[in-house]
mmCIF file of C-alpha atoms in Angstrom:
data_model
loop_
_atom_site.group_PDB
_atom_site.id
_atom_site.type_symbol
_atom_site.label_atom_id
_atom_site.label_comp_id
_atom_site.label_asym_id
_atom_site.label_seq_id
_atom_site.Cartn_x
_atom_site.Cartn_y
_atom_site.Cartn_z
ATOM 1 C CA ASP A 1 7.606 -16.064 0.278
ATOM 2 C CA ILE A 2 11.251 -15.875 -0.700
ATOM 3 C CA GLN A 3 13.522 -17.491 1.867
ATOM 4 C CA MET A 4 16.968 -16.058 2.568
ATOM 5 C CA THR A 5 19.686 -18.420 3.784
ATOM 6 C CA GLN A 6 22.645 -16.620 5.316
ATOM 7 C CA SER A 7 25.949 -18.172 6.351
ATOM 8 C CA PRO A 8 27.827 -18.515 8.529
ATOM 9 C CA SER A 9 25.717 -17.746 11.570
ATOM 10 C CA THR A 10 28.851 -16.852 13.536
ATOM 11 C CA LEU A 11 32.223 -15.769 12.268
ATOM 12 C CA SER A 12 35.346 -15.243 14.367
ATOM 13 C CA ALA A 13 37.991 -13.010 12.849
ATOM 14 C CA SER A 14 40.779 -10.616 13.723
ATOM 15 C CA VAL A 15 41.362 -6.959 12.965
ATOM 16 C CA GLY A 16 42.814 -6.708 9.476
ATOM 17 C CA ASP A 17 41.232 -9.928 8.218
ATOM 18 C CA ARG A 18 39.228 -10.160 5.025
ATOM 19 C CA VAL A 19 35.840 -11.748 5.657
ATOM 20 C CA THR A 20 32.965 -12.856 3.474
ATOM 21 C CA ILE A 21 29.342 -13.500 4.382
ATOM 22 C CA THR A 22 27.042 -15.246 1.950
ATOM 23 C CA CYS A 23 23.325 -15.055 1.363
ATOM 24 C CA ARG A 24 21.252 -17.294 -0.881
ATOM 25 C CA ALA A 25 17.702 -16.596 -2.014
ATOM 26 C CA SER A 26 15.192 -19.389 -2.609
ATOM 27 C CA HIS A 27 14.137 -17.715 -5.873
ATOM 28 C CA SER A 28 15.824 -15.242 -8.138
ATOM 29 C CA ILE A 29 15.662 -11.715 -6.779
ATOM 30 C CA SER A 30 17.719 -10.082 -9.531
ATOM 31 C CA SER A 31 19.826 -7.533 -7.615
ATOM 32 C CA TRP A 32 17.169 -6.520 -5.098
ATOM 33 C CA LEU A 33 19.281 -7.300 -2.074
ATOM 34 C CA ALA A 34 20.455 -5.164 0.832
ATOM 35 C CA TRP A 35 22.942 -5.688 3.642
ATOM 36 C CA TYR A 36 22.564 -4.198 7.115
ATOM 37 C CA GLN A 37 24.834 -3.902 10.129
ATOM 38 C CA GLN A 38 23.400 -3.987 13.636
ATOM 39 C CA LYS A 39 25.240 -3.329 16.867
ATOM 40 C CA PRO A 40 23.842 -4.297 20.282
ATOM 41 C CA GLY A 41 21.072 -1.981 21.424
ATOM 42 C CA LYS A 42 21.042 -0.088 18.138
ATOM 43 C CA ALA A 43 18.855 -0.001 15.062
ATOM 44 C CA PRO A 44 20.092 -1.685 11.893
ATOM 45 C CA LYS A 45 22.073 0.458 9.489
ATOM 46 C CA LEU A 46 21.941 0.084 5.724
ATOM 47 C CA LEU A 47 25.341 -0.724 4.248
ATOM 48 C CA ILE A 48 24.679 -1.880 0.689
ATOM 49 C CA TYR A 49 21.655 -1.860 -1.593
ATOM 50 C CA LYS A 50 20.957 -3.243 -5.025
ATOM 51 C CA ALA A 51 23.445 -5.991 -4.174
ATOM 52 C CA SER A 52 26.560 -3.906 -4.734
ATOM 53 C CA THR A 53 25.842 -0.181 -4.259
ATOM 54 C CA LEU A 54 27.467 1.303 -1.190
ATOM 55 C CA GLU A 55 25.197 3.497 0.896
ATOM 56 C CA SER A 56 26.479 7.045 1.340
ATOM 57 C CA GLY A 57 28.935 7.338 4.209
ATOM 58 C CA VAL A 58 29.726 3.622 4.421
ATOM 59 C CA PRO A 59 33.466 2.871 4.322
ATOM 60 C CA SER A 60 34.816 1.479 1.076
ATOM 61 C CA ARG A 61 36.172 -1.631 2.818
ATOM 62 C CA PHE A 62 32.602 -2.935 2.579
ATOM 63 C CA SER A 63 31.547 -4.384 -0.760
ATOM 64 C CA GLY A 64 28.742 -6.516 -2.089
ATOM 65 C CA SER A 65 28.351 -8.734 -5.099
ATOM 66 C CA GLY A 66 26.020 -11.210 -6.710
ATOM 67 C CA SER A 67 22.735 -11.405 -8.556
ATOM 68 C CA GLY A 68 19.938 -13.872 -9.012
ATOM 69 C CA THR A 69 20.130 -16.124 -5.976
ATOM 70 C CA ASP A 70 23.693 -15.887 -4.639
ATOM 71 C CA PHE A 71 25.174 -12.864 -2.911
ATOM 72 C CA THR A 72 28.180 -11.961 -0.797
ATOM 73 C CA LEU A 73 29.180 -9.206 1.577
ATOM 74 C CA THR A 74 32.921 -8.713 1.908
ATOM 75 C CA ILE A 75 34.834 -6.623 4.408
ATOM 76 C CA SER A 76 38.311 -6.193 3.000
ATOM 77 C CA SER A 77 40.189 -5.357 6.208
ATOM 78 C CA LEU A 78 38.276 -5.678 9.461
ATOM 79 C CA GLN A 79 38.297 -2.710 11.795
ATOM 80 C CA PRO A 80 37.343 -2.784 15.494
ATOM 81 C CA ASP A 81 34.099 -0.951 14.692
ATOM 82 C CA ASP A 82 32.991 -3.738 12.317
ATOM 83 C CA PHE A 83 32.309 -6.359 14.968
ATOM 84 C CA ALA A 84 28.537 -6.558 14.829
ATOM 85 C CA THR A 85 25.711 -8.641 13.383
ATOM 86 C CA TYR A 86 25.018 -8.486 9.651
ATOM 87 C CA TYR A 87 21.761 -9.239 7.871
ATOM 88 C CA CYS A 88 20.858 -9.643 4.236
ATOM 89 C CA GLN A 89 17.364 -8.721 3.043
ATOM 90 C CA GLN A 90 15.512 -9.211 -0.210
ATOM 91 C CA TYR A 91 13.214 -6.492 -1.479
ATOM 92 C CA HIS A 92 12.308 -8.101 -4.778
ATOM 93 C CA SER A 93 8.756 -8.484 -3.529
ATOM 94 C CA TYR A 94 6.661 -8.102 -0.421
ATOM 95 C CA SER A 95 6.871 -9.878 1.991
ATOM 96 C CA TYR A 96 10.404 -8.623 2.433
ATOM 97 C CA THR A 97 12.548 -11.262 4.108
ATOM 98 C CA PHE A 98 15.779 -11.168 6.056
ATOM 99 C CA GLY A 99 18.492 -13.710 6.554
ATOM 100 C CA LEU A 100 18.937 -14.994 10.105
ATOM 101 C CA GLY A 101 22.064 -12.908 10.577
ATOM 102 C CA THR A 102 25.808 -13.380 10.922
ATOM 103 C CA LYS A 103 27.431 -12.422 14.189
ATOM 104 C CA LEU A 104 30.979 -11.242 13.537
ATOM 105 C CA GLU A 105 33.090 -11.786 16.635
ATOM 106 C CA ILE A 106 36.610 -10.908 17.602
ATOM 107 C CA LYS A 107 38.915 -13.919 17.511
ATOM 108 C CA GLU B 1 18.378 15.388 9.143
ATOM 109 C CA VAL B 2 16.150 12.388 8.589
ATOM 110 C CA GLN B 3 14.576 11.271 11.817
ATOM 111 C CA LEU B 4 12.066 8.577 12.739
ATOM 112 C CA LEU B 5 10.672 8.425 16.253
ATOM 113 C CA GLU B 6 8.498 5.510 17.337
ATOM 114 C CA SER B 7 6.135 5.542 20.282
ATOM 115 C CA GLY B 8 3.181 3.638 21.665
ATOM 116 C CA GLY B 9 4.804 0.439 22.844
ATOM 117 C CA GLY B 10 4.080 -1.079 26.220
ATOM 118 C CA LEU B 11 2.850 -4.047 28.192
ATOM 119 C CA VAL B 12 -0.356 -5.735 27.103
ATOM 120 C CA GLN B 13 -2.113 -9.000 27.814
ATOM 121 C CA PRO B 14 -2.768 -11.611 25.130
ATOM 122 C CA GLY B 15 -5.758 -10.594 23.060
ATOM 123 C CA GLY B 16 -5.137 -6.939 23.751
ATOM 124 C CA SER B 17 -4.424 -4.061 21.388
ATOM 125 C CA LEU B 18 -1.824 -1.366 20.922
ATOM 126 C CA ARG B 19 -1.290 1.378 18.371
ATOM 127 C CA LEU B 20 2.256 2.277 17.467
ATOM 128 C CA SER B 21 3.175 5.616 15.934
ATOM 129 C CA CYS B 22 6.220 6.758 14.008
ATOM 130 C CA ALA B 23 6.826 10.483 13.588
ATOM 131 C CA ALA B 24 8.953 11.311 10.567
ATOM 132 C CA SER B 25 10.979 14.409 9.806
ATOM 133 C CA GLY B 26 13.735 15.557 7.484
ATOM 134 C CA PHE B 27 12.321 14.141 4.250
ATOM 135 C CA THR B 28 9.212 14.397 2.077
ATOM 136 C CA PHE B 29 7.220 11.780 3.941
ATOM 137 C CA ARG B 30 4.385 11.386 1.456
ATOM 138 C CA THR B 31 6.713 10.349 -1.359
ATOM 139 C CA TYR B 32 8.127 7.296 0.398
ATOM 140 C CA ALA B 33 6.780 3.930 1.331
ATOM 141 C CA MET B 34 7.261 3.017 4.972
ATOM 142 C CA SER B 35 7.735 -0.311 6.687
ATOM 143 C CA TRP B 36 7.507 -1.791 10.151
ATOM 144 C CA VAL B 37 10.130 -4.346 11.139
ATOM 145 C CA ARG B 38 10.289 -6.156 14.460
ATOM 146 C CA GLN B 39 12.946 -7.954 16.429
ATOM 147 C CA ALA B 40 12.056 -10.404 19.178
ATOM 148 C CA PRO B 41 14.447 -10.481 22.147
ATOM 149 C CA GLY B 42 17.730 -12.051 21.082
ATOM 150 C CA LYS B 43 16.414 -12.845 17.601
ATOM 151 C CA GLY B 44 16.781 -11.575 14.060
ATOM 152 C CA LEU B 45 14.812 -9.065 12.038
ATOM 153 C CA GLU B 46 11.304 -9.775 10.776
ATOM 154 C CA TRP B 47 9.542 -7.512 8.301
ATOM 155 C CA VAL B 48 5.957 -6.904 9.457
ATOM 156 C CA SER B 49 4.157 -4.524 7.125
ATOM 157 C CA ALA B 50 4.549 -1.796 4.525
ATOM 158 C CA ILE B 51 2.470 0.997 3.041
ATOM 159 C CA ARG B 52 2.934 2.957 -0.152
ATOM 160 C CA GLY B 53 3.520 6.719 0.012
ATOM 161 C CA SER B 54 -0.036 7.584 -0.912
ATOM 162 C CA GLY B 55 -1.414 5.019 1.506
ATOM 163 C CA ASP B 56 -3.334 3.240 -1.241
ATOM 164 C CA LEU B 57 -1.531 -0.078 -0.975
ATOM 165 C CA THR B 58 -0.595 -2.064 2.090
ATOM 166 C CA PHE B 59 1.311 -5.297 2.614
ATOM 167 C CA TYR B 60 1.582 -7.665 5.557
ATOM 168 C CA ALA B 61 3.585 -10.630 6.732
ATOM 169 C CA ASP B 62 1.482 -13.756 7.046
ATOM 170 C CA SER B 63 2.204 -13.813 10.787
ATOM 171 C CA VAL B 64 0.243 -10.582 11.342
ATOM 172 C CA LYS B 65 -2.264 -10.558 8.487
ATOM 173 C CA GLY B 66 -5.775 -9.974 9.747
ATOM 174 C CA ARG B 67 -4.578 -8.716 13.150
ATOM 175 C CA PHE B 68 -2.381 -5.708 12.324
ATOM 176 C CA THR B 69 -3.294 -2.661 10.241
ATOM 177 C CA ILE B 70 -0.784 -0.201 8.861
ATOM 178 C CA SER B 71 -1.820 3.340 8.017
ATOM 179 C CA ARG B 72 -0.350 6.788 7.599
ATOM 180 C CA ASP B 73 -1.352 10.420 7.918
ATOM 181 C CA ASN B 74 0.713 12.379 5.418
ATOM 182 C CA SER B 75 -0.573 15.674 6.793
ATOM 183 C CA LYS B 76 1.041 14.784 10.122
ATOM 184 C CA ASN B 77 4.087 12.942 8.715
ATOM 185 C CA THR B 78 3.135 9.990 10.875
ATOM 186 C CA LEU B 79 3.001 6.252 10.336
ATOM 187 C CA TYR B 80 0.853 3.925 12.440
ATOM 188 C CA LEU B 81 0.544 0.259 13.244
ATOM 189 C CA GLN B 82 -2.685 -0.863 14.872
ATOM 190 C CA MET B 83 -2.076 -4.208 16.534
ATOM 191 C CA ASN B 84 -5.077 -6.255 17.647
ATOM 192 C CA ASN B 85 -5.450 -9.701 19.157
ATOM 193 C CA LEU B 86 -1.851 -9.629 20.321
ATOM 194 C CA ARG B 87 -0.049 -12.868 21.073
ATOM 195 C CA ALA B 88 3.006 -13.714 23.145
ATOM 196 C CA GLU B 89 4.989 -14.186 19.929
ATOM 197 C CA ASP B 90 4.372 -10.540 19.006
ATOM 198 C CA THR B 91 6.693 -9.497 21.837
ATOM 199 C CA ALA B 92 9.470 -7.541 20.146
ATOM 200 C CA LEU B 93 11.123 -4.233 19.515
ATOM 201 C CA TYR B 94 9.213 -2.597 16.662
ATOM 202 C CA TYR B 95 11.090 -0.368 14.248
ATOM 203 C CA CYS B 96 9.694 1.893 11.592
ATOM 204 C CA ALA B 97 11.850 2.346 8.531
ATOM 205 C CA LYS B 98 11.872 4.544 5.454
ATOM 206 C CA ASP B 99 11.232 2.142 2.624
ATOM 207 C CA ASN B 100 13.245 3.272 -0.364
ATOM 208 C CA ASP B 101 13.160 -0.309 -1.600
ATOM 209 C CA ALA B 102 16.045 -0.951 0.760
ATOM 210 C CA LEU B 103 15.269 0.309 4.251
ATOM 211 C CA ASP B 104 17.572 3.276 4.319
ATOM 212 C CA MET B 105 16.626 4.900 7.592
ATOM 213 C CA TRP B 106 15.385 3.356 10.837
ATOM 214 C CA GLY B 107 14.006 4.669 14.070
ATOM 215 C CA GLN B 108 15.269 3.490 17.443
ATOM 216 C CA GLY B 109 12.274 1.264 18.052
ATOM 217 C CA THR B 110 9.451 0.915 20.551
ATOM 218 C CA LYS B 111 9.127 -2.140 22.768
ATOM 219 C CA VAL B 112 6.000 -4.283 22.839
ATOM 220 C CA THR B 113 5.618 -6.950 25.507
ATOM 221 C CA VAL B 114 2.661 -9.323 25.474
ATOM 222 C CA PHE B 115 2.381 -11.167 28.771
ATOM 223 C CA SER B 116 -0.184 -13.186 30.634
#
């Protein structure tokens, strides 16, 4: 199975900050990577697919980049609604695998 | 509006069985693969199983292979997960998700608790 290593596990930031979360795959997954946001008590929500394509309705302050094994999720200017946990996921092949998550906290 | 509604969770003893259901609406169900993803209390997301739109191909995580069976009834727009020989480590919130390669729509989940 392809392992996904996500960092950091916790990130403290302030409203207006620019933040970056990274995800590394154990094998090349081309661009078959998605990013999800999850808030407490809620289902995950797709933010970005194919590494850099913004899902419909997702604010443009979210962006994704990378290919092969190294990927990043960037939030250009944090808003109060963005404090949540973020997961990367590879869908290059079954079994799909997720990163362990990054909890984005208010500093 | 795309909607996924899971049901069938509950309390069960180790070795027991449960069948989860996921009722889909708002999209052409038979044309999409579907996945089950679980989340243990306080933990991250774990993909469990997937099934192609026609139901002809299924995939499983190693942790559930041989114990869980995914299926679908396209005439009823419903996805299933038959879970046998349940273990304590299967305790989790189980989500169904529309599998458009990325998982672009999720239900709210159904809770499974395996206790002795």
